[in-house]
mmCIF file of C-alpha atoms in Angstrom:
data_model
loop_
_atom_site.group_PDB
_atom_site.id
_atom_site.type_symbol
_atom_site.label_atom_id
_atom_site.label_comp_id
_atom_site.label_asym_id
_atom_site.label_seq_id
_atom_site.Cartn_x
_atom_site.Cartn_y
_atom_site.Cartn_z
ATOM 1 C CA UNK A 912 40.673 26.895 -68.799
ATOM 2 C CA UNK A 913 37.521 24.788 -68.993
ATOM 3 C CA UNK A 914 35.553 24.892 -72.250
ATOM 4 C CA UNK A 915 32.048 26.431 -72.074
ATOM 5 C CA UNK A 916 28.936 25.966 -74.162
ATOM 6 C CA UNK A 917 29.039 27.933 -77.380
ATOM 7 C CA UNK A 918 25.708 29.602 -76.623
ATOM 8 C CA UNK A 919 27.006 30.806 -73.250
ATOM 9 C CA UNK A 920 30.169 32.169 -74.859
ATOM 10 C CA UNK A 921 28.134 34.001 -77.515
ATOM 11 C CA UNK A 922 26.031 35.608 -74.786
ATOM 12 C CA UNK A 923 29.160 36.606 -72.836
ATOM 13 C CA UNK A 924 30.519 38.282 -75.969
ATOM 14 C CA UNK A 925 27.265 40.215 -76.375
ATOM 15 C CA UNK A 926 26.494 38.610 -79.736
ATOM 16 C CA UNK A 927 22.991 37.541 -78.683
ATOM 17 C CA UNK A 928 21.148 35.855 -75.823
ATOM 18 C CA UNK A 929 21.765 32.174 -75.032
ATOM 19 C CA UNK A 930 18.295 31.268 -76.303
ATOM 20 C CA UNK A 931 18.936 33.111 -79.562
ATOM 21 C CA UNK A 932 22.368 31.498 -79.861
ATOM 22 C CA UNK A 933 20.891 28.011 -79.548
ATOM 23 C CA UNK A 934 18.351 28.890 -82.262
ATOM 24 C CA UNK A 935 21.070 30.165 -84.615
ATOM 25 C CA UNK A 936 23.258 27.119 -83.960
ATOM 26 C CA UNK A 937 20.321 24.791 -84.569
ATOM 27 C CA UNK A 938 19.712 26.444 -87.941
ATOM 28 C CA UNK A 939 23.381 26.149 -88.936
ATOM 29 C CA UNK A 940 24.014 29.883 -88.824
ATOM 30 C CA UNK A 941 27.103 29.805 -86.559
ATOM 31 C CA UNK A 942 30.655 28.698 -87.339
ATOM 32 C CA UNK A 943 33.517 27.948 -84.960
ATOM 33 C CA UNK A 944 36.970 28.170 -86.521
ATOM 34 C CA UNK A 945 35.357 27.959 -89.949
ATOM 35 C CA UNK A 946 33.257 24.853 -89.225
ATOM 36 C CA UNK A 947 29.473 24.878 -88.830
ATOM 37 C CA UNK A 948 28.725 24.552 -85.118
ATOM 38 C CA UNK A 949 26.419 21.989 -83.525
ATOM 39 C CA UNK A 950 24.008 22.392 -80.625
ATOM 40 C CA UNK A 951 25.707 21.797 -77.276
ATOM 41 C CA UNK A 952 29.203 22.369 -78.676
ATOM 42 C CA UNK A 953 31.814 23.711 -76.256
ATOM 43 C CA UNK A 954 34.478 26.278 -77.029
ATOM 44 C CA UNK A 955 37.573 27.893 -75.541
ATOM 45 C CA UNK A 956 38.380 31.631 -75.523
ATOM 46 C CA UNK A 957 40.783 31.328 -78.462
ATOM 47 C CA UNK A 958 38.155 29.777 -80.770
ATOM 48 C CA UNK A 959 36.859 32.116 -83.502
ATOM 49 C CA UNK A 960 33.067 32.432 -83.581
ATOM 50 C CA UNK A 961 31.400 33.623 -86.774
ATOM 51 C CA UNK A 962 27.724 34.467 -87.098
ATOM 52 C CA UNK A 963 26.412 34.135 -90.649
ATOM 53 C CA UNK A 964 24.422 36.807 -92.469
ATOM 54 C CA UNK A 965 21.093 34.993 -91.983
ATOM 55 C CA UNK A 966 21.483 35.315 -88.225
ATOM 56 C CA UNK A 967 22.536 38.947 -88.553
ATOM 57 C CA UNK A 968 19.465 39.648 -90.696
ATOM 58 C CA UNK A 969 17.248 37.908 -88.123
ATOM 59 C CA UNK A 970 18.717 40.132 -85.385
ATOM 60 C CA UNK A 971 18.252 43.273 -87.456
ATOM 61 C CA UNK A 972 14.560 42.503 -87.934
ATOM 62 C CA UNK A 973 13.921 42.276 -84.190
ATOM 63 C CA UNK A 974 12.070 45.190 -82.645
ATOM 64 C CA UNK A 975 12.129 46.943 -79.284
ATOM 65 C CA UNK A 976 8.989 48.725 -78.148
ATOM 66 C CA UNK A 977 8.616 51.541 -75.617
ATOM 67 C CA UNK A 978 5.253 51.590 -73.822
ATOM 68 C CA UNK A 979 3.819 54.094 -71.372
ATOM 69 C CA UNK A 980 2.207 51.535 -69.072
ATOM 70 C CA UNK A 981 -0.991 52.539 -67.278
ATOM 71 C CA UNK A 982 -2.046 51.308 -63.834
ATOM 72 C CA UNK A 983 -3.729 47.891 -63.825
ATOM 73 C CA UNK A 984 -1.462 45.974 -66.207
ATOM 74 C CA UNK A 985 1.270 43.550 -65.165
ATOM 75 C CA UNK A 986 4.656 43.666 -66.866
ATOM 76 C CA UNK A 987 4.985 39.990 -67.721
ATOM 77 C CA UNK A 988 2.654 36.993 -67.638
ATOM 78 C CA UNK A 989 -1.036 37.501 -66.857
ATOM 79 C CA UNK A 990 -1.784 37.025 -63.168
ATOM 80 C CA UNK A 991 -4.772 37.243 -60.794
ATOM 81 C CA UNK A 992 -7.078 38.256 -63.623
ATOM 82 C CA UNK A 993 -4.857 41.146 -64.733
ATOM 83 C CA UNK A 994 -3.700 41.417 -68.338
ATOM 84 C CA UNK A 995 -0.049 41.721 -69.372
ATOM 85 C CA UNK A 996 1.036 45.088 -70.751
ATOM 86 C CA UNK A 997 1.873 43.514 -74.115
ATOM 87 C CA UNK A 998 -1.869 43.413 -74.951
ATOM 88 C CA UNK A 999 -1.625 47.188 -75.426
ATOM 89 C CA UNK A 1000 0.809 46.717 -78.321
ATOM 90 C CA UNK A 1001 -1.695 46.879 -81.165
ATOM 91 C CA UNK A 1002 -2.085 49.193 -84.163
ATOM 92 C CA UNK A 1003 -4.729 51.451 -82.582
ATOM 93 C CA UNK A 1004 -2.391 52.252 -79.654
ATOM 94 C CA UNK A 1005 0.637 53.010 -81.853
ATOM 95 C CA UNK A 1006 1.688 56.604 -81.095
ATOM 96 C CA UNK A 1007 0.983 58.740 -84.158
ATOM 97 C CA UNK A 1008 4.164 60.754 -83.522
ATOM 98 C CA UNK A 1009 6.434 57.695 -83.674
ATOM 99 C CA UNK A 1010 9.381 58.832 -85.833
ATOM 100 C CA UNK A 1011 10.924 55.367 -86.312
ATOM 101 C CA UNK A 1012 9.233 54.848 -89.706
ATOM 102 C CA UNK A 1013 8.527 51.251 -88.717
ATOM 103 C CA UNK A 1014 5.121 49.829 -89.508
ATOM 104 C CA UNK A 1015 3.401 47.413 -87.166
ATOM 105 C CA UNK A 1016 3.473 43.769 -88.187
ATOM 106 C CA UNK A 1017 1.981 40.832 -86.247
ATOM 107 C CA UNK A 1018 5.451 39.224 -86.270
ATOM 108 C CA UNK A 1019 6.627 42.030 -83.974
ATOM 109 C CA UNK A 1020 4.628 40.415 -81.159
ATOM 110 C CA UNK A 1021 6.420 37.085 -81.473
ATOM 111 C CA UNK A 1022 8.752 36.564 -78.512
ATOM 112 C CA UNK A 1023 8.180 40.127 -77.296
ATOM 113 C CA UNK A 1024 9.139 40.184 -73.610
ATOM 114 C CA UNK A 1025 9.554 42.867 -70.930
ATOM 115 C CA UNK A 1026 13.100 43.970 -70.127
ATOM 116 C CA UNK A 1027 12.504 44.638 -66.457
ATOM 117 C CA UNK A 1028 9.388 44.892 -64.313
ATOM 118 C CA UNK A 1029 7.036 47.713 -63.530
ATOM 119 C CA UNK A 1030 4.516 46.970 -60.764
ATOM 120 C CA UNK A 1031 0.800 46.742 -61.526
ATOM 121 C CA UNK A 1032 0.151 49.975 -59.623
ATOM 122 C CA UNK A 1033 3.096 51.812 -61.223
ATOM 123 C CA UNK A 1034 3.094 53.680 -64.517
ATOM 124 C CA UNK A 1035 5.535 54.899 -67.113
ATOM 125 C CA UNK A 1036 8.256 53.552 -69.342
ATOM 126 C CA UNK A 1037 8.196 49.803 -69.965
ATOM 127 C CA UNK A 1038 10.535 48.225 -72.512
ATOM 128 C CA UNK A 1039 9.335 45.203 -74.480
ATOM 129 C CA UNK A 1040 11.866 43.603 -76.794
ATOM 130 C CA UNK A 1041 12.483 40.693 -79.153
ATOM 131 C CA UNK A 1042 16.229 41.290 -78.880
ATOM 132 C CA UNK A 1043 18.087 39.388 -76.172
ATOM 133 C CA UNK A 1044 21.017 41.799 -76.407
ATOM 134 C CA UNK A 1045 18.759 44.692 -75.401
ATOM 135 C CA UNK A 1046 17.288 42.731 -72.488
ATOM 136 C CA UNK A 1047 20.727 41.705 -71.236
ATOM 137 C CA UNK A 1048 21.998 45.280 -71.465
ATOM 138 C CA UNK A 1049 19.082 46.582 -69.380
ATOM 139 C CA UNK A 1050 18.548 43.804 -66.824
ATOM 140 C CA UNK A 1051 21.577 41.496 -67.065
ATOM 141 C CA UNK A 1052 23.533 40.709 -63.894
ATOM 142 C CA UNK A 1053 26.294 43.126 -64.854
ATOM 143 C CA UNK A 1054 23.975 45.892 -66.138
ATOM 144 C CA UNK A 1055 24.781 49.424 -65.002
ATOM 145 C CA UNK A 1056 21.883 51.033 -66.866
ATOM 146 C CA UNK A 1057 20.145 53.668 -64.729
ATOM 147 C CA UNK A 1058 16.376 53.682 -64.208
ATOM 148 C CA UNK A 1059 14.807 56.994 -63.151
ATOM 149 C CA UNK A 1060 11.499 57.352 -61.301
ATOM 150 C CA UNK A 1061 9.283 60.120 -59.949
ATOM 151 C CA UNK A 1062 7.725 58.943 -56.687
ATOM 152 C CA UNK A 1063 4.904 60.718 -54.851
ATOM 153 C CA UNK A 1064 4.979 60.003 -51.126
ATOM 154 C CA UNK A 1065 3.222 60.777 -47.861
ATOM 155 C CA UNK A 1066 4.884 60.891 -44.453
ATOM 156 C CA UNK A 1067 7.839 62.705 -42.909
ATOM 157 C CA UNK A 1068 11.355 62.082 -44.190
ATOM 158 C CA UNK A 1069 14.298 63.027 -41.988
ATOM 159 C CA UNK A 1070 17.745 63.941 -43.276
ATOM 160 C CA UNK A 1071 18.911 60.564 -41.933
ATOM 161 C CA UNK A 1072 16.106 58.842 -43.822
ATOM 162 C CA UNK A 1073 17.066 60.561 -47.065
ATOM 163 C CA UNK A 1074 20.692 59.547 -46.534
ATOM 164 C CA UNK A 1075 19.599 55.911 -46.030
ATOM 165 C CA UNK A 1076 17.565 55.981 -49.249
ATOM 166 C CA UNK A 1077 20.731 57.022 -51.077
ATOM 167 C CA UNK A 1078 22.842 54.298 -49.457
ATOM 168 C CA UNK A 1079 22.604 52.051 -46.443
ATOM 169 C CA UNK A 1080 19.400 50.010 -46.811
ATOM 170 C CA UNK A 1081 19.164 46.246 -47.346
ATOM 171 C CA UNK A 1082 16.395 44.148 -48.875
ATOM 172 C CA UNK A 1083 16.019 40.370 -48.719
ATOM 173 C CA UNK A 1084 19.255 40.156 -46.751
ATOM 174 C CA UNK A 1085 21.295 41.982 -49.414
ATOM 175 C CA UNK A 1086 22.716 45.479 -49.237
ATOM 176 C CA UNK A 1087 21.296 47.715 -51.950
ATOM 177 C CA UNK A 1088 23.551 49.453 -54.423
ATOM 178 C CA UNK A 1089 24.001 53.206 -53.922
ATOM 179 C CA UNK A 1090 21.070 55.179 -55.362
ATOM 180 C CA UNK A 1091 20.480 58.840 -56.176
ATOM 181 C CA UNK A 1092 17.443 60.069 -54.260
ATOM 182 C CA UNK A 1093 16.446 63.729 -53.913
ATOM 183 C CA UNK A 1094 13.333 65.857 -53.487
ATOM 184 C CA UNK A 1095 11.739 66.818 -56.816
ATOM 185 C CA UNK A 1096 9.099 68.973 -55.109
ATOM 186 C CA UNK A 1097 7.360 69.058 -51.718
ATOM 187 C CA UNK A 1098 5.649 65.666 -52.098
ATOM 188 C CA UNK A 1099 7.659 63.939 -54.800
ATOM 189 C CA UNK A 1100 11.042 62.236 -54.747
ATOM 190 C CA UNK A 1101 13.305 61.477 -57.688
ATOM 191 C CA UNK A 1102 14.942 58.029 -57.592
ATOM 192 C CA UNK A 1103 17.753 56.873 -59.882
ATOM 193 C CA UNK A 1104 18.589 53.165 -59.458
ATOM 194 C CA UNK A 1105 20.884 50.655 -61.128
ATOM 195 C CA UNK A 1106 18.947 47.625 -59.912
ATOM 196 C CA UNK A 1107 15.342 46.539 -59.755
ATOM 197 C CA UNK A 1108 14.349 44.249 -56.917
ATOM 198 C CA UNK A 1109 10.659 43.429 -56.534
ATOM 199 C CA UNK A 1110 8.754 46.530 -55.329
ATOM 200 C CA UNK A 1111 12.122 47.981 -54.371
ATOM 201 C CA UNK A 1112 11.213 51.667 -54.194
ATOM 202 C CA UNK A 1113 8.006 51.055 -52.239
ATOM 203 C CA UNK A 1114 9.847 48.861 -49.746
ATOM 204 C CA UNK A 1115 12.718 51.348 -49.405
ATOM 205 C CA UNK A 1116 10.255 54.127 -48.648
ATOM 206 C CA UNK A 1117 8.427 52.042 -46.039
ATOM 207 C CA UNK A 1118 11.746 51.483 -44.255
ATOM 208 C CA UNK A 1119 12.169 55.232 -43.703
ATOM 209 C CA UNK A 1120 8.544 55.954 -42.750
ATOM 210 C CA UNK A 1121 7.111 56.958 -46.136
ATOM 211 C CA UNK A 1122 4.179 55.596 -48.109
ATOM 212 C CA UNK A 1123 4.268 55.642 -51.898
ATOM 213 C CA UNK A 1124 1.061 56.971 -53.456
ATOM 214 C CA UNK A 1125 2.308 57.249 -57.038
ATOM 215 C CA UNK A 1126 5.275 55.885 -58.992
ATOM 216 C CA UNK A 1127 6.243 56.704 -62.568
ATOM 217 C CA UNK A 1128 9.333 55.530 -64.451
ATOM 218 C CA UNK A 1129 10.530 58.290 -66.767
ATOM 219 C CA UNK A 1130 13.890 57.028 -68.048
ATOM 220 C CA UNK A 1131 15.885 53.867 -68.721
ATOM 221 C CA UNK A 1132 19.497 54.616 -69.603
ATOM 222 C CA UNK A 1133 19.500 57.163 -72.433
ATOM 223 C CA UNK A 1134 15.840 56.609 -73.313
ATOM 224 C CA UNK A 1135 13.274 58.966 -71.789
ATOM 225 C CA UNK A 1136 9.513 58.501 -71.626
ATOM 226 C CA UNK A 1137 9.150 62.008 -73.014
ATOM 227 C CA UNK A 1138 5.737 62.921 -74.442
ATOM 228 C CA UNK A 1139 4.593 59.345 -75.064
ATOM 229 C CA UNK A 1140 0.948 59.309 -73.890
ATOM 230 C CA UNK A 1141 -0.369 56.822 -71.336
ATOM 231 C CA UNK A 1142 -1.330 53.527 -72.973
ATOM 232 C CA UNK A 1143 0.508 54.384 -76.213
ATOM 233 C CA UNK A 1144 3.674 52.767 -77.583
ATOM 234 C CA UNK A 1145 6.398 53.459 -80.102
ATOM 235 C CA UNK A 1146 9.357 51.668 -81.624
ATOM 236 C CA UNK A 1147 12.929 52.236 -80.477
ATOM 237 C CA UNK A 1148 14.571 54.018 -83.409
ATOM 238 C CA UNK A 1149 17.706 52.696 -85.081
ATOM 239 C CA UNK A 1150 19.631 55.769 -83.879
ATOM 240 C CA UNK A 1151 18.606 55.225 -80.229
ATOM 241 C CA UNK A 1152 20.305 53.043 -77.632
ATOM 242 C CA UNK A 1153 19.931 52.529 -73.922
#
């Protein structure tokens, strides 16, 4: 078996992200078979990887934030004059019913990145995290975490169209994974997906003759949007996991 970069192996094992691994290695916080590792080092599956307490403490201090994104904010980098959703993460928008007992610190904004996209004209649950393990779990190539949406639509949907929304459509030349799509009420569909291609739900609906007029994400894995008000945010509690 060919040796692989230590940072890649650490990410495969779910220890941290590759970027975090390189940072820990650079600071001398990782050992391989009892020896302090060096940046760029390669390892084999039988090598023992040890992460020192300083790295563990750094991971423990990382925060994950749940935001109820309003319309008009982009998920990631600012674009076309629109602000990124992270600008809403400030003390005055911290939900007063947050039960995490964590207090806002400016350091919580450092390296805070969205784990998955939510279109500018979509609302609901957006996850922002400093923890590469959380991001990988939600949006990594092998992620099976469900994302649930309520989607208001106009147009007529046939039984065949509903069946295609559940399984049978392709986007960008790739077959989509099976979804769970059902009527929530007379003008609203419930979508549960395990993937997140760009504007996927809107494009799926167009393919079966529907137009999306409202889209709200209400759940990612085990975490529900719940009563979190629009534009407010809270911390992921220590007893919560996606």
